[in-house]
């Protein structure tokens, strides 16, 4: 069973699937549409002339509906059917094929892609769901390549997102992989106004990943504002070790002068993009103002794998701050062991870390959180932190004496999240200390506890609930969640 002291459930009624029901559009046979539209128009006119709704309100209504509801709405009358073909209905398109669609001889979605793709502006492409049926993966690859070829001919997009191709790439042969890379490269080369590009869990080989970055620079560098490269390279070290000039082939961050947000795994590519830029700072210091303001770095490697990197230095980060005066860094670290070596490798002086997420996948990671706090203070990370999230797997009775001094040193910190495993005491003392000396700069606090015992054995339960109520009355947005697994 589970017990929760406070919980907040938030649902987003507007979080809809923009294209999730293309398959239902098969019923839009032209003769059927005309017949239904004619009959429904007469009925609508009798009931208040809904068919005469102006085009702008009609398009706004369409924009709030899921694709299947848009289809149904388009069948009401002739006027609404015409509204279905308006640009606002088709500016966002999600290419995701279900198993029933992939099992068909022809893909019904392509009919609408051919007809409306010139109106596309925001496209999300999702790889096939995990399946043991290699035929479905093969069919997806064929339709995906065709889809990109249509976009290459017909569209100028503002954003494109490639997501979850990991399963696809592990179940195709080299020839199909090369065809996919070629189709993506041709598509990116045809686009000249992209503002957002995301590759999320699309692990290319090293050479293809570098080629795709080069194509982006050649065709969209002036417009590109947001770039995400999450699990973008499958095994970069294998190719890098065979190419002594691998680093020289990489772009620099300054090759994207309009980039505002970069989300990237810590990798050979990222490291050398920064290092090469630092080395060339004298040649770029007179270029136009660079606007990169958010750098999100993600790492989920064990320490032995990190031995392949030489590591960035505080000097590299000083150059970064000079080039990007408004830069804020969000650092998401997931570690398995040797925790201290990991955070000392990544967190350095001159890094303006505004958000830090620090978690472990092993309950025996084995570095006291006080050591992390000492390192953050020595690097002056506390001067920049706005958000801090910790997985703390080491139960202790001294939460308040460990946490509070660091929180008091973080004058900008707004959000603090703490996950603890099987703690036995200390939460009530921590909350009580905040009643006496509350960290007023904090706006939100979440404490999440996984407890493998009976909830009646959890110490300080009554006091915790009492302190929570008092802290909320004092203006602190705080919740403590207790998850019991007995």
Short mmCIF file of C-alpha atoms in Angstrom, two decimals:
data_model
loop_
_atom_site.label_atom_id
_atom_site.label_comp_id
_atom_site.label_asym_id
_atom_site.label_seq_id
_atom_site.Cartn_x
_atom_site.Cartn_y
_atom_site.Cartn_z
CA UNK A 1 0.00 0.00 0.00
CA UNK A 2 1.05 3.60 -0.29
CA UNK A 3 0.48 6.64 1.90
CA UNK A 4 0.83 10.21 0.76
CA UNK A 5 0.80 13.20 3.08
CA UNK A 6 0.10 15.69 0.37
CA UNK A 7 -0.29 15.22 -3.32
CA UNK A 8 -1.06 17.51 -6.21
CA UNK A 9 -2.57 16.04 -9.35
CA UNK A 10 -2.38 18.28 -12.38
CA UNK A 11 -4.06 17.41 -15.65
CA UNK A 12 -3.66 19.38 -18.84
CA UNK A 13 -6.91 19.35 -20.73
CA UNK A 14 -5.22 20.90 -23.73
CA UNK A 15 -2.56 18.20 -24.00
CA UNK A 16 -4.04 16.62 -27.09
CA UNK A 17 -2.67 14.42 -29.82
CA UNK A 18 -2.62 16.65 -32.92
CA UNK A 19 -2.48 13.81 -35.44
CA UNK A 20 -3.24 10.71 -33.47
CA UNK A 21 -6.19 9.61 -35.57
CA UNK A 22 -5.13 9.91 -39.21
CA UNK A 23 -6.49 6.45 -39.80
CA UNK A 24 -10.06 7.62 -39.19
CA UNK A 25 -9.71 9.98 -42.15
CA UNK A 26 -10.28 7.12 -44.55
CA UNK A 27 -13.99 7.84 -44.24
CA UNK A 28 -13.44 11.18 -45.92
CA UNK A 29 -14.37 9.78 -49.32
CA UNK A 30 -15.13 12.80 -51.50
CA UNK A 31 -18.56 11.69 -52.70
CA UNK A 32 -19.66 10.79 -49.19
CA UNK A 33 -18.46 14.14 -47.91
CA UNK A 34 -20.40 16.03 -50.55
CA UNK A 35 -23.56 14.06 -49.86
CA UNK A 36 -23.36 14.46 -46.09
CA UNK A 37 -22.36 18.12 -46.35
CA UNK A 38 -25.37 18.91 -48.52
CA UNK A 39 -27.82 17.31 -46.08
CA UNK A 40 -26.17 18.73 -42.98
CA UNK A 41 -26.02 22.24 -44.45
CA UNK A 42 -29.79 22.31 -44.73
CA UNK A 43 -30.17 21.11 -41.15
CA UNK A 44 -27.63 23.63 -39.85
CA UNK A 45 -29.37 26.49 -41.58
CA UNK A 46 -32.60 25.53 -39.85
CA UNK A 47 -30.86 25.52 -36.47
CA UNK A 48 -29.19 28.93 -36.58
CA UNK A 49 -26.93 28.95 -39.67
CA UNK A 50 -23.88 27.35 -38.06
CA UNK A 51 -22.68 26.70 -41.58
CA UNK A 52 -22.14 30.45 -41.96
CA UNK A 53 -19.62 30.59 -39.12
CA UNK A 54 -16.80 32.94 -40.26
CA UNK A 55 -13.55 31.28 -41.30
CA UNK A 56 -11.40 32.68 -38.46
CA UNK A 57 -13.54 31.37 -35.56
CA UNK A 58 -13.95 28.11 -37.50
CA UNK A 59 -10.18 27.69 -37.80
CA UNK A 60 -9.74 28.48 -34.10
CA UNK A 61 -12.24 25.76 -33.20
CA UNK A 62 -10.37 23.27 -35.38
CA UNK A 63 -7.07 24.15 -33.69
CA UNK A 64 -8.35 22.92 -30.30
CA UNK A 65 -9.56 19.53 -31.54
CA UNK A 66 -7.88 16.16 -31.89
CA UNK A 67 -7.49 14.92 -35.44
CA UNK A 68 -10.39 12.45 -35.19
CA UNK A 69 -12.66 15.22 -33.88
CA UNK A 70 -11.53 17.47 -36.72
CA UNK A 71 -12.57 14.75 -39.15
CA UNK A 72 -16.00 14.48 -37.57
CA UNK A 73 -16.40 18.24 -37.55
CA UNK A 74 -15.50 18.43 -41.25
CA UNK A 75 -18.42 16.11 -42.05
CA UNK A 76 -21.05 18.47 -40.61
CA UNK A 77 -21.51 20.73 -43.61
CA UNK A 78 -19.83 21.98 -46.78
CA UNK A 79 -18.48 25.14 -45.12
CA UNK A 80 -16.89 23.20 -42.29
CA UNK A 81 -15.47 20.72 -44.77
CA UNK A 82 -13.71 23.58 -46.54
CA UNK A 83 -12.39 24.83 -43.18
CA UNK A 84 -10.75 21.45 -42.68
CA UNK A 85 -8.38 22.33 -45.53
CA UNK A 86 -7.25 25.59 -43.93
CA UNK A 87 -3.54 26.06 -43.02
CA UNK A 88 -4.27 26.35 -39.30
CA UNK A 89 -5.61 22.79 -39.26
CA UNK A 90 -2.48 21.34 -40.86
CA UNK A 91 0.37 23.49 -39.54
CA UNK A 92 1.08 20.84 -36.86
CA UNK A 93 1.53 17.25 -37.97
CA UNK A 94 2.51 14.19 -35.96
CA UNK A 95 3.84 11.24 -37.96
CA UNK A 96 3.27 8.14 -35.87
CA UNK A 97 2.11 4.87 -37.42
CA UNK A 98 0.27 2.29 -35.35
CA UNK A 99 0.66 -1.45 -35.83
CA UNK A 100 -2.64 -1.75 -37.77
CA UNK A 101 -1.45 0.97 -40.15
CA UNK A 102 1.95 -0.68 -40.57
CA UNK A 103 0.24 -4.00 -41.34
CA UNK A 104 -1.60 -2.56 -44.34
CA UNK A 105 -0.30 -2.82 -47.89
CA UNK A 106 -0.57 0.94 -48.37
CA UNK A 107 -0.25 3.63 -45.72
CA UNK A 108 -3.48 5.70 -45.48
CA UNK A 109 -1.59 8.62 -43.93
CA UNK A 110 0.38 9.29 -47.12
CA UNK A 111 -2.77 10.36 -48.96
CA UNK A 112 -3.15 13.29 -46.60
CA UNK A 113 0.58 14.01 -46.46
CA UNK A 114 0.59 14.39 -50.24
CA UNK A 115 -2.43 16.70 -50.12
CA UNK A 116 -1.65 18.92 -47.14
CA UNK A 117 2.11 18.78 -46.53
CA UNK A 118 2.71 22.22 -48.04
CA UNK A 119 0.85 23.61 -45.01
CA UNK A 120 2.97 21.76 -42.44
CA UNK A 121 5.09 23.98 -40.19
CA UNK A 122 5.62 21.88 -37.04
CA UNK A 123 6.31 18.18 -37.51
CA UNK A 124 6.97 15.47 -34.93
CA UNK A 125 8.14 12.05 -36.15
CA UNK A 126 8.08 9.05 -33.84
CA UNK A 127 9.78 5.76 -34.51
CA UNK A 128 7.85 2.49 -34.34
CA UNK A 129 6.78 1.04 -31.03
CA UNK A 130 8.81 -1.86 -29.71
CA UNK A 131 7.81 -4.99 -31.59
CA UNK A 132 9.31 -8.36 -32.42
CA UNK A 133 7.74 -8.18 -35.87
CA UNK A 134 10.58 -7.09 -38.15
CA UNK A 135 8.14 -6.70 -41.03
CA UNK A 136 6.42 -3.85 -39.20
CA UNK A 137 9.77 -2.13 -38.65
CA UNK A 138 10.64 -2.60 -42.32
CA UNK A 139 7.29 -1.12 -43.36
CA UNK A 140 7.81 1.84 -41.04
CA UNK A 141 11.20 2.57 -42.60
CA UNK A 142 9.69 2.50 -46.07
CA UNK A 143 6.86 4.87 -45.14
CA UNK A 144 9.18 7.12 -43.14
CA UNK A 145 11.54 7.55 -46.09
CA UNK A 146 8.59 8.31 -48.36
CA UNK A 147 7.27 10.82 -45.82
CA UNK A 148 10.62 12.65 -45.68
CA UNK A 149 10.84 12.71 -49.46
CA UNK A 150 7.43 14.41 -49.64
CA UNK A 151 8.49 16.96 -47.01
CA UNK A 152 11.72 17.59 -48.92
CA UNK A 153 9.76 18.50 -52.04
CA UNK A 154 6.85 20.39 -50.49
CA UNK A 155 7.63 22.01 -47.14
CA UNK A 156 9.57 24.70 -45.35
CA UNK A 157 9.20 23.81 -41.69
CA UNK A 158 9.69 25.87 -38.55
CA UNK A 159 10.35 22.85 -36.34
CA UNK A 160 10.98 19.13 -36.69
CA UNK A 161 11.36 16.51 -33.97
CA UNK A 162 12.73 13.00 -34.49
CA UNK A 163 11.94 10.73 -31.54
CA UNK A 164 12.50 7.14 -30.43
CA UNK A 165 14.33 5.57 -33.36
CA UNK A 166 16.44 3.36 -31.09
CA UNK A 167 14.28 0.28 -31.61
CA UNK A 168 14.13 0.92 -35.34
CA UNK A 169 17.91 1.28 -35.74
CA UNK A 170 18.59 -1.98 -33.90
CA UNK A 171 16.33 -4.00 -36.22
CA UNK A 172 17.38 -2.86 -39.69
CA UNK A 173 20.21 -3.78 -42.04
CA UNK A 174 23.00 -1.45 -43.14
CA UNK A 175 21.37 -0.67 -46.46
CA UNK A 176 18.11 0.50 -44.83
CA UNK A 177 20.05 2.49 -42.25
CA UNK A 178 21.97 4.26 -45.02
CA UNK A 179 18.73 5.01 -46.87
CA UNK A 180 17.24 6.56 -43.74
CA UNK A 181 20.33 8.70 -43.08
CA UNK A 182 20.32 9.84 -46.71
CA UNK A 183 16.62 10.79 -46.54
CA UNK A 184 17.14 12.78 -43.32
CA UNK A 185 20.19 14.52 -44.79
CA UNK A 186 18.30 15.48 -47.97
CA UNK A 187 15.38 16.72 -45.91
CA UNK A 188 17.53 18.90 -43.62
CA UNK A 189 19.38 20.27 -46.66
CA UNK A 190 16.05 21.39 -48.12
CA UNK A 191 15.03 23.33 -45.00
CA UNK A 192 16.21 26.92 -44.57
CA UNK A 193 13.96 28.34 -41.82
CA UNK A 194 14.13 25.77 -39.03
CA UNK A 195 13.95 27.27 -35.55
CA UNK A 196 13.69 24.03 -33.59
CA UNK A 197 15.36 20.68 -34.30
CA UNK A 198 15.29 17.74 -31.90
CA UNK A 199 16.82 14.27 -32.10
CA UNK A 200 15.71 12.32 -29.03
CA UNK A 201 16.92 8.71 -28.73
CA UNK A 202 18.00 8.52 -32.36
CA UNK A 203 21.48 6.98 -32.06
CA UNK A 204 23.33 7.48 -35.34
CA UNK A 205 26.82 6.30 -36.06
CA UNK A 206 29.44 8.96 -35.38
CA UNK A 207 30.07 9.98 -39.00
CA UNK A 208 26.36 10.36 -39.80
CA UNK A 209 25.79 12.44 -36.65
CA UNK A 210 28.61 14.83 -37.65
CA UNK A 211 27.28 15.03 -41.21
CA UNK A 212 23.79 15.95 -39.99
CA UNK A 213 25.20 18.73 -37.80
CA UNK A 214 27.14 20.10 -40.75
CA UNK A 215 24.02 20.12 -42.91
CA UNK A 216 22.14 22.01 -40.20
CA UNK A 217 24.90 24.62 -40.08
CA UNK A 218 24.94 25.02 -43.85
CA UNK A 219 21.19 25.48 -44.20
CA UNK A 220 19.59 26.60 -40.93
CA UNK A 221 22.32 28.10 -38.75
CA UNK A 222 20.93 31.64 -38.96
CA UNK A 223 17.40 30.60 -37.96
CA UNK A 224 18.00 27.73 -35.53
CA UNK A 225 17.13 28.70 -31.94
CA UNK A 226 16.57 25.35 -30.20
CA UNK A 227 18.63 22.17 -30.71
CA UNK A 228 18.25 18.91 -28.80
CA UNK A 229 20.67 16.01 -29.29
CA UNK A 230 19.72 13.35 -26.73
CA UNK A 231 21.28 9.92 -27.32
CA UNK A 232 22.36 11.19 -30.73
CA UNK A 233 25.41 8.96 -31.19
CA UNK A 234 25.39 5.17 -30.78
CA UNK A 235 29.07 4.36 -30.20
CA UNK A 236 31.20 7.37 -30.99
CA UNK A 237 34.39 5.97 -29.47
CA UNK A 238 34.59 3.13 -31.98
CA UNK A 239 34.91 5.55 -34.91
CA UNK A 240 36.84 8.24 -33.08
CA UNK A 241 39.70 5.91 -32.18
CA UNK A 242 40.10 5.12 -35.87
CA UNK A 243 40.18 8.79 -36.90
CA UNK A 244 42.90 10.96 -35.41
CA UNK A 245 41.30 14.09 -36.94
CA UNK A 246 37.81 13.37 -35.59
CA UNK A 247 37.71 16.47 -33.39
CA UNK A 248 38.72 18.79 -36.24
CA UNK A 249 35.68 17.72 -38.24
CA UNK A 250 33.30 18.92 -35.55
CA UNK A 251 31.50 22.27 -35.62
CA UNK A 252 31.82 24.89 -32.88
CA UNK A 253 28.91 26.23 -30.88
CA UNK A 254 29.49 29.60 -32.51
CA UNK A 255 28.53 28.00 -35.82
CA UNK A 256 24.96 28.34 -34.52
CA UNK A 257 24.83 32.11 -33.93
CA UNK A 258 21.06 32.25 -33.29
CA UNK A 259 20.94 29.28 -30.93
CA UNK A 260 19.21 30.05 -27.62
CA UNK A 261 18.75 26.57 -26.12
CA UNK A 262 20.98 23.50 -26.49
CA UNK A 263 20.08 20.17 -24.87
CA UNK A 264 22.87 17.63 -25.31
CA UNK A 265 24.41 14.54 -23.78
CA UNK A 266 27.91 14.98 -22.46
CA UNK A 267 29.87 13.34 -25.29
CA UNK A 268 32.97 13.61 -27.43
CA UNK A 269 30.99 15.84 -29.78
CA UNK A 270 29.84 18.23 -27.05
CA UNK A 271 33.19 18.35 -25.30
CA UNK A 272 35.10 19.19 -28.46
CA UNK A 273 32.54 21.70 -29.71
CA UNK A 274 33.26 23.64 -26.52
CA UNK A 275 37.04 23.06 -26.55
CA UNK A 276 37.46 24.08 -30.19
CA UNK A 277 35.43 27.19 -29.53
CA UNK A 278 37.64 28.10 -26.56
CA UNK A 279 40.75 27.68 -28.70
CA UNK A 280 39.30 29.92 -31.40
CA UNK A 281 37.92 32.62 -29.10
CA UNK A 282 40.27 35.28 -30.51
CA UNK A 283 38.81 34.80 -33.98
CA UNK A 284 35.19 34.95 -32.86
CA UNK A 285 35.34 37.72 -30.29
CA UNK A 286 34.24 40.34 -32.82
CA UNK A 287 31.33 38.35 -34.20
CA UNK A 288 27.77 39.43 -33.59
CA UNK A 289 26.30 38.97 -30.14
CA UNK A 290 25.69 35.32 -29.31
CA UNK A 291 22.39 34.53 -27.65
CA UNK A 292 22.75 31.04 -26.18
CA UNK A 293 21.08 31.34 -22.78
CA UNK A 294 20.24 27.77 -21.77
CA UNK A 295 22.59 24.79 -21.97
CA UNK A 296 21.15 21.50 -20.72
CA UNK A 297 23.79 18.81 -20.22
CA UNK A 298 22.76 15.25 -19.52
CA UNK A 299 25.01 12.42 -18.38
CA UNK A 300 24.12 8.82 -17.65
CA UNK A 301 27.52 7.12 -17.88
CA UNK A 302 29.49 5.17 -15.39
CA UNK A 303 32.83 6.51 -14.30
CA UNK A 304 34.92 4.05 -16.30
CA UNK A 305 33.30 5.26 -19.55
CA UNK A 306 34.19 8.83 -18.61
CA UNK A 307 37.85 7.84 -18.91
CA UNK A 308 37.44 8.29 -22.66
CA UNK A 309 37.02 12.06 -22.15
CA UNK A 310 39.68 14.56 -21.28
CA UNK A 311 37.14 16.77 -19.48
CA UNK A 312 36.38 20.46 -19.73
CA UNK A 313 38.17 22.97 -17.51
CA UNK A 314 37.17 26.06 -15.58
CA UNK A 315 39.00 28.04 -18.29
CA UNK A 316 36.70 26.56 -20.93
CA UNK A 317 33.71 27.69 -18.91
CA UNK A 318 35.18 31.16 -18.40
CA UNK A 319 35.37 31.51 -22.19
CA UNK A 320 31.80 30.27 -22.47
CA UNK A 321 30.62 32.96 -20.05
CA UNK A 322 32.48 35.57 -22.07
CA UNK A 323 30.83 34.46 -25.32
CA UNK A 324 27.39 33.94 -23.80
CA UNK A 325 26.82 36.50 -21.03
CA UNK A 326 23.29 35.28 -20.27
CA UNK A 327 24.17 31.58 -20.20
CA UNK A 328 22.53 29.32 -17.60
CA UNK A 329 23.44 25.65 -17.34
CA UNK A 330 21.09 22.85 -16.35
CA UNK A 331 23.02 19.75 -15.32
CA UNK A 332 21.30 16.35 -15.04
CA UNK A 333 23.65 13.72 -13.58
CA UNK A 334 22.71 10.08 -13.11
CA UNK A 335 25.48 7.98 -11.59
CA UNK A 336 26.02 4.38 -10.58
CA UNK A 337 29.11 4.52 -8.39
CA UNK A 338 32.19 6.64 -7.64
CA UNK A 339 29.84 9.58 -7.11
CA UNK A 340 32.48 12.02 -5.95
CA UNK A 341 34.64 11.53 -9.04
CA UNK A 342 31.58 12.08 -11.21
CA UNK A 343 30.44 15.40 -9.78
CA UNK A 344 34.01 16.69 -9.51
CA UNK A 345 34.48 15.88 -13.20
CA UNK A 346 31.37 17.78 -14.27
CA UNK A 347 30.91 20.63 -11.79
CA UNK A 348 33.66 23.22 -12.04
CA UNK A 349 34.29 26.86 -11.15
CA UNK A 350 32.94 29.39 -13.67
CA UNK A 351 29.98 27.16 -14.53
CA UNK A 352 26.73 29.13 -14.12
CA UNK A 353 24.68 26.08 -13.06
CA UNK A 354 21.12 27.27 -12.48
CA UNK A 355 19.56 23.81 -12.19
CA UNK A 356 21.12 20.64 -10.83
CA UNK A 357 19.55 17.17 -10.80
CA UNK A 358 21.72 14.63 -9.06
CA UNK A 359 20.56 11.03 -8.76
CA UNK A 360 21.92 7.53 -8.54
CA UNK A 361 20.73 4.26 -10.03
CA UNK A 362 22.36 2.28 -7.26
CA UNK A 363 21.34 2.63 -3.62
CA UNK A 364 24.98 2.04 -2.69
CA UNK A 365 26.48 4.97 -4.58
CA UNK A 366 28.22 5.83 -1.36
CA UNK A 367 29.15 9.52 -1.17
CA UNK A 368 27.78 11.66 1.65
CA UNK A 369 25.67 14.55 0.44
CA UNK A 370 27.71 16.91 2.60
CA UNK A 371 30.70 16.22 0.33
CA UNK A 372 28.63 17.29 -2.67
CA UNK A 373 27.54 20.47 -0.88
CA UNK A 374 31.15 21.30 0.00
CA UNK A 375 32.15 20.89 -3.64
CA UNK A 376 29.29 23.09 -4.84
CA UNK A 377 30.30 25.79 -2.40
CA UNK A 378 33.96 25.62 -3.43
CA UNK A 379 32.93 26.07 -7.09
CA UNK A 380 30.50 28.88 -6.11
CA UNK A 381 27.68 26.96 -7.75
CA UNK A 382 25.41 28.17 -4.97
CA UNK A 383 25.59 31.69 -6.45
CA UNK A 384 23.66 30.58 -9.54
CA UNK A 385 21.35 27.76 -8.43
CA UNK A 386 17.64 28.30 -9.00
CA UNK A 387 16.57 24.64 -8.76
CA UNK A 388 18.10 21.67 -6.94
CA UNK A 389 16.88 18.06 -7.08
CA UNK A 390 18.67 15.33 -5.13
CA UNK A 391 18.35 11.58 -4.81
CA UNK A 392 19.79 10.98 -1.38
CA UNK A 393 20.10 7.29 -0.62
CA UNK A 394 21.91 7.55 2.69
CA UNK A 395 19.57 7.78 5.70
CA UNK A 396 20.70 10.21 8.36
CA UNK A 397 19.39 11.82 11.51
CA UNK A 398 21.07 15.12 10.75
CA UNK A 399 19.08 16.44 7.79
CA UNK A 400 18.65 19.95 9.13
CA UNK A 401 22.32 20.45 10.06
CA UNK A 402 23.40 19.14 6.65
CA UNK A 403 20.84 20.77 4.35
CA UNK A 404 20.09 24.11 5.98
CA UNK A 405 23.58 25.68 5.79
CA UNK A 406 23.73 24.98 2.07
CA UNK A 407 20.21 26.26 1.43
CA UNK A 408 21.01 29.45 3.31
CA UNK A 409 24.06 29.93 1.06
CA UNK A 410 21.92 29.67 -2.10
CA UNK A 411 20.37 33.12 -2.32
CA UNK A 412 18.62 32.48 -5.65
CA UNK A 413 17.28 28.98 -5.05
CA UNK A 414 13.55 28.76 -5.74
CA UNK A 415 12.84 25.04 -5.95
CA UNK A 416 14.24 22.21 -3.81
CA UNK A 417 13.35 18.54 -4.35
CA UNK A 418 14.66 15.70 -2.22
CA UNK A 419 14.16 11.98 -2.75
CA UNK A 420 15.14 9.71 0.14
CA UNK A 421 15.17 5.96 0.41
CA UNK A 422 14.12 4.21 3.61
CA UNK A 423 14.98 7.12 5.88
CA UNK A 424 14.24 6.50 9.55
CA UNK A 425 14.29 9.98 11.02
CA UNK A 426 15.13 13.59 10.44
CA UNK A 427 12.23 14.84 8.29
CA UNK A 428 10.27 16.15 11.27
CA UNK A 429 13.37 17.89 12.65
CA UNK A 430 14.08 19.48 9.27
CA UNK A 431 10.54 20.85 8.95
CA UNK A 432 10.55 22.08 12.53
CA UNK A 433 13.77 24.01 11.85
CA UNK A 434 12.07 25.73 8.93
CA UNK A 435 9.30 26.92 11.23
CA UNK A 436 11.92 28.76 13.24
CA UNK A 437 14.17 29.88 10.38
CA UNK A 438 12.40 29.29 7.09
CA UNK A 439 14.44 29.65 3.87
CA UNK A 440 12.22 32.44 2.59
CA UNK A 441 13.81 32.57 -0.85
CA UNK A 442 12.39 29.11 -1.60
CA UNK A 443 9.09 29.00 -3.46
CA UNK A 444 8.60 25.26 -3.73
CA UNK A 445 9.78 22.22 -1.72
CA UNK A 446 9.06 18.57 -2.50
CA UNK A 447 10.27 15.76 -0.25
CA UNK A 448 9.63 12.26 -1.61
CA UNK A 449 10.32 9.23 0.61
CA UNK A 450 10.36 5.58 -0.43
CA UNK A 451 9.84 3.55 2.75
CA UNK A 452 10.03 -0.25 2.80
CA UNK A 453 8.25 -0.79 6.12
CA UNK A 454 4.83 -0.37 7.61
CA UNK A 455 3.67 3.25 7.59
CA UNK A 456 2.78 2.99 11.28
CA UNK A 457 6.49 2.51 11.96
CA UNK A 458 7.49 5.70 10.19
CA UNK A 459 8.88 8.07 12.82
CA UNK A 460 7.42 11.51 13.35
CA UNK A 461 4.40 11.00 11.11
CA UNK A 462 2.02 13.08 13.24
CA UNK A 463 4.54 15.89 13.70
CA UNK A 464 5.34 15.99 9.98
CA UNK A 465 1.69 16.56 9.10
CA UNK A 466 1.45 19.25 11.76
CA UNK A 467 4.58 21.05 10.53
CA UNK A 468 3.42 20.86 6.92
CA UNK A 469 0.20 22.67 7.76
CA UNK A 470 2.05 25.40 9.64
CA UNK A 471 4.61 25.89 6.85
CA UNK A 472 1.86 26.20 4.27
CA UNK A 473 0.08 28.77 6.41
CA UNK A 474 3.38 30.66 6.56
CA UNK A 475 3.44 30.81 2.75
CA UNK A 476 5.77 27.96 1.76
CA UNK A 477 4.60 25.73 -1.10
CA UNK A 478 5.68 22.39 0.37
CA UNK A 479 4.67 18.75 0.06
CA UNK A 480 5.98 15.56 1.63
CA UNK A 481 5.13 12.31 -0.13
CA UNK A 482 5.53 8.99 1.62
CA UNK A 483 5.41 5.87 -0.53
CA UNK A 484 5.09 2.70 1.52
CA UNK A 485 6.19 -0.69 0.15
CA UNK A 486 5.73 -3.26 2.87
#
